[in-house]
Tab-separated table of C-alpha atoms in Angstrom:
chain	number	residue	atom	x	y	z
A	1	MET	CA	101.792	107.457	81.553
A	2	LYS	CA	102.397	107.472	85.318
A	3	ILE	CA	105.035	105.236	86.907
A	4	SER	CA	104.511	103.817	90.403
A	5	VAL	CA	107.522	102.021	91.867
A	6	SER	CA	107.137	99.038	94.200
A	7	PHE	CA	109.837	98.219	96.750
A	8	LEU	CA	108.751	94.594	97.250
A	9	LYS	CA	112.034	93.339	95.750
A	10	SER	CA	115.165	95.482	95.912
A	11	LYS	CA	118.942	95.161	96.098
A	12	PHE	CA	119.025	97.879	98.767
A	13	SER	CA	117.707	98.143	102.328
A	14	LEU	CA	114.128	99.282	102.889
A	15	THR	CA	115.245	102.717	104.075
A	16	GLU	CA	117.608	103.240	101.155
A	17	THR	CA	115.130	101.889	98.604
A	18	LEU	CA	112.359	104.222	99.745
A	19	LYS	CA	114.787	107.152	99.733
A	20	LYS	CA	115.897	106.321	96.193
A	21	ILE	CA	112.296	106.048	94.941
A	22	ASP	CA	111.332	109.245	96.765
A	23	GLU	CA	114.176	111.140	95.078
A	24	SER	CA	113.545	109.600	91.656
A	25	THR	CA	111.328	110.695	88.749
A	26	ALA	CA	108.668	108.123	89.740
A	27	ASP	CA	105.158	109.498	90.119
A	28	PHE	CA	104.193	107.309	93.090
A	29	ILE	CA	105.609	104.926	95.675
A	30	HIS	CA	103.649	101.669	95.426
A	31	VAL	CA	102.977	99.948	98.757
A	32	ASP	CA	102.023	96.245	98.846
A	33	LEU	CA	100.920	94.865	102.215
A	34	MET	CA	99.945	91.175	102.569
A	35	ASP	CA	98.413	89.157	105.404
A	36	GLY	CA	99.534	85.621	104.478
A	37	VAL	CA	95.861	84.586	104.212
A	38	PHE	CA	94.434	86.346	101.170
A	39	VAL	CA	97.763	85.642	99.482
A	40	GLU	CA	100.413	83.125	100.461
A	41	GLU	CA	103.078	85.699	101.300
A	42	LYS	CA	102.959	87.829	104.445
A	43	THR	CA	104.508	91.239	105.031
A	44	GLU	CA	106.512	90.478	108.160
A	45	ASN	CA	107.972	93.976	108.543
A	46	SER	CA	104.762	95.971	108.052
A	47	SER	CA	105.378	98.086	111.171
A	48	GLU	CA	108.819	99.049	109.881
A	49	ILE	CA	107.390	99.819	106.433
A	50	LEU	CA	104.660	102.039	107.845
A	51	SER	CA	107.212	103.858	109.981
A	52	GLU	CA	109.578	104.423	107.037
A	53	LEU	CA	106.748	105.639	104.799
A	54	LYS	CA	106.175	108.540	107.175
A	55	LYS	CA	109.504	109.942	105.971
A	56	VAL	CA	108.729	110.073	102.255
A	57	THR	CA	107.191	112.961	100.338
A	58	LYS	CA	106.073	111.266	97.125
A	59	PRO	CA	102.369	110.255	96.856
A	60	LEU	CA	101.591	106.737	98.055
A	61	ASP	CA	99.808	104.197	95.875
A	62	VAL	CA	98.646	101.431	98.254
A	63	HIS	CA	97.439	97.876	97.583
A	64	LEU	CA	96.165	95.837	100.529
A	65	MET	CA	96.143	92.085	99.816
A	66	MET	CA	94.236	91.069	102.931
A	67	GLU	CA	91.175	89.368	104.326
A	68	LYS	CA	88.768	91.356	106.491
A	69	ASP	CA	90.414	90.984	109.931
A	70	ALA	CA	93.881	92.124	108.864
A	71	LEU	CA	92.459	94.780	106.555
A	72	GLU	CA	90.354	96.292	109.364
A	73	LYS	CA	93.488	96.828	111.434
A	74	THR	CA	95.872	97.871	108.669
A	75	ILE	CA	93.626	100.318	106.859
A	76	LYS	CA	93.485	102.527	109.974
A	77	GLU	CA	97.280	102.809	109.878
A	78	ILE	CA	97.215	103.516	106.160
A	79	TYR	CA	94.766	106.365	106.650
A	80	LYS	CA	97.322	108.060	108.913
A	81	LEU	CA	99.722	108.202	105.948
A	82	ASN	CA	97.152	110.029	103.795
A	83	PRO	CA	97.877	108.017	100.625
A	84	TYR	CA	96.941	109.273	97.174
A	85	ARG	CA	94.951	106.125	96.445
A	86	LEU	CA	94.154	102.752	97.939
A	87	ALA	CA	93.158	99.464	96.286
A	88	ILE	CA	91.469	96.594	98.109
A	89	PRO	CA	90.483	93.084	96.988
A	90	SER	CA	87.309	92.804	94.942
A	91	GLU	CA	86.561	89.464	96.635
A	92	LEU	CA	85.756	90.766	100.122
A	93	ASP	CA	82.193	90.346	101.420
A	94	SER	CA	82.186	94.020	102.393
A	95	THR	CA	84.179	95.502	99.500
A	96	GLU	CA	81.565	98.175	98.830
A	97	LYS	CA	81.583	99.302	102.474
A	98	TYR	CA	85.359	99.741	102.427
A	99	LEU	CA	85.226	101.674	99.165
A	100	GLU	CA	82.809	104.134	100.749
A	101	ASP	CA	85.033	104.427	103.819
A	102	ILE	CA	88.133	105.088	101.712
A	103	LYS	CA	86.304	107.833	99.828
A	104	ALA	CA	85.135	109.329	103.116
A	105	HIS	CA	88.825	109.791	103.982
A	106	ASN	CA	89.351	111.757	100.739
A	107	ILE	CA	91.459	108.995	99.222
A	108	LEU	CA	90.944	107.630	95.708
A	109	CYS	CA	89.432	104.146	96.036
A	110	GLY	CA	89.995	101.153	93.809
A	111	ILE	CA	89.606	97.417	93.471
A	112	ALA	CA	92.371	94.986	92.604
A	113	ILE	CA	91.621	92.410	89.926
A	114	ASN	CA	93.614	89.168	90.044
A	115	PRO	CA	94.509	87.190	86.899
A	116	ASP	CA	91.693	84.668	87.461
A	117	THR	CA	89.034	87.262	88.315
A	118	ASN	CA	86.063	87.252	85.951
A	119	ILE	CA	85.194	90.802	84.915
A	120	LYS	CA	81.497	89.912	85.012
A	121	ASP	CA	81.808	89.288	88.754
A	122	ILE	CA	83.236	92.695	89.603
A	123	LYS	CA	81.702	95.132	87.116
A	124	LYS	CA	79.102	95.967	89.792
A	125	PHE	CA	81.846	98.029	91.467
A	126	PHE	CA	82.803	100.022	88.380
A	127	ASP	CA	80.517	102.967	89.118
A	128	LYS	CA	81.803	103.185	92.705
A	129	ILE	CA	85.556	103.342	92.122
A	130	ASP	CA	88.181	105.840	91.034
A	131	PHE	CA	90.564	103.259	89.587
A	132	VAL	CA	91.069	99.579	88.815
A	133	LEU	CA	94.336	97.826	89.661
A	134	VAL	CA	94.829	94.964	87.206
A	135	MET	CA	97.306	92.343	88.372
A	136	SER	CA	99.411	91.038	85.483
A	137	VAL	CA	100.983	88.421	87.792
A	138	TYR	CA	99.555	86.369	90.639
A	139	PRO	CA	99.733	88.680	93.672
A	140	GLY	CA	102.051	88.154	96.607
A	141	LYS	CA	105.574	87.896	95.225
A	142	GLY	CA	107.908	90.302	93.442
A	143	GLY	CA	109.857	89.498	90.302
A	144	GLN	CA	107.228	87.360	88.544
A	145	THR	CA	106.785	87.029	84.778
A	146	PHE	CA	104.152	89.147	83.031
A	147	LEU	CA	100.998	87.203	82.071
A	148	GLU	CA	100.280	87.582	78.367
A	149	ASN	CA	96.478	87.436	78.703
A	150	THR	CA	96.497	90.732	80.641
A	151	THR	CA	95.907	92.729	77.456
A	152	THR	CA	92.652	90.873	76.784
A	153	LYS	CA	91.439	91.643	80.307
A	154	LEU	CA	92.340	95.320	79.924
A	155	GLN	CA	90.404	95.539	76.669
A	156	GLU	CA	87.378	93.973	78.352
A	157	ILE	CA	87.522	96.489	81.210
A	158	ILE	CA	87.774	99.400	78.800
A	159	ARG	CA	84.774	98.173	76.805
A	160	GLU	CA	82.735	97.949	79.997
A	161	ARG	CA	83.899	101.402	81.127
A	162	ASP	CA	83.094	102.977	77.768
A	163	ASN	CA	79.694	101.302	77.529
A	164	LYS	CA	78.718	102.749	80.912
A	165	LYS	CA	80.424	106.092	80.198
A	166	LEU	CA	82.484	105.852	83.397
A	167	GLN	CA	85.680	107.719	84.224
A	168	PHE	CA	87.784	105.407	86.408
A	169	THR	CA	91.458	105.052	85.546
A	170	ILE	CA	93.411	101.816	85.077
A	171	ALA	CA	96.694	100.708	86.652
A	172	VAL	CA	98.641	97.530	85.845
A	173	ASP	CA	100.952	95.743	88.272
A	174	GLY	CA	103.223	92.761	87.709
A	175	GLY	CA	106.208	91.890	85.539
A	176	ILE	CA	106.400	95.405	84.104
A	177	LYS	CA	109.682	96.195	82.383
A	178	LYS	CA	110.917	97.737	79.122
A	179	ASP	CA	109.461	95.068	76.826
A	180	THR	CA	106.211	94.147	78.615
A	181	ILE	CA	105.084	97.740	79.171
A	182	LYS	CA	104.509	98.026	75.419
A	183	GLN	CA	101.674	95.501	75.727
A	184	VAL	CA	99.735	97.497	78.323
A	185	LYS	CA	100.628	101.120	77.546
A	186	PRO	CA	97.680	101.698	75.173
A	187	TYR	CA	95.195	100.473	77.797
A	188	CYS	CA	96.230	101.993	81.137
A	189	ASP	CA	97.096	105.249	82.861
A	190	THR	CA	99.631	103.924	85.391
A	191	VAL	CA	102.029	100.987	85.575
A	192	ILE	CA	103.580	99.594	88.725
A	193	SER	CA	107.141	98.385	88.330
A	194	GLY	CA	109.222	96.820	91.076
A	195	SER	CA	112.322	94.742	90.451
A	196	PHE	CA	112.973	96.327	87.031
A	197	VAL	CA	113.630	99.582	88.869
A	198	CYS	CA	114.708	98.536	92.363
A	199	MET	CA	117.143	95.803	91.341
A	200	SER	CA	119.111	98.395	89.377
A	201	ASP	CA	121.598	101.043	90.515
A	202	ASP	CA	120.049	103.869	88.490
A	203	TYR	CA	116.324	104.226	89.224
A	204	ASP	CA	115.826	107.234	86.952
A	205	LYS	CA	117.365	105.410	83.994
A	206	GLN	CA	114.955	102.490	84.413
A	207	ILE	CA	111.960	104.802	84.868
A	208	ALA	CA	112.968	106.668	81.699
A	209	LEU	CA	112.975	103.358	79.811
A	210	LEU	CA	109.417	102.716	80.998
A	211	LYS	CA	108.279	106.189	79.963
A	212	GLU	CA	110.030	105.938	76.607
A	213	GLU	CA	107.763	106.501	73.621
A	214	PRO	CA	107.564	103.650	71.065
A	215	ASN	CA	110.433	103.637	68.546
A	216	LYS	CA	112.216	106.360	70.478
A	217	THR	CA	115.862	105.831	71.430
A	218	LEU	CA	117.245	107.275	74.634
């Protein structure tokens, strides 16, 4: 199980938060960037974030929550950071074109699936992606409560993947903490956790709780 830590909500400054994640046992730094159109929230300090990300050494796990115009501009800046992987909305008119472009930059490409997304509408992308990012909250805000129907959606994705004998991995983002991770652990390769880690003083302790095996006591 890989742990990707989001800095969307933290008790520390951006610089300090990124430094703490970078020095922690997390596998990735998760980067959420929003345009205020595709989702209600907007990343007002995106320039500062992009600048600070140049200082980190841990692999970047990026999710762009944007319509075409903002995505066109932002993705060029993201490419400069050479992220490990990059997820884009499945709802874009030109999703397939962007997936090909991401791959051309030697970055793992993925689609993000929102809670209301029907799997039937996006399974056409499954043979073109390296991973699926399943949102277990409605995207745009940190600190939300985990949606219980996420497990059903994960099971549906796995059935579709197995039926087509595909190899893409699965990540889950939203409301992930010590109790909710147990619901998704059997069905995914990576979880994204934000406030559970970044609202604490000891990042490694929180990450260890997420990586904890069932019935094991730290």
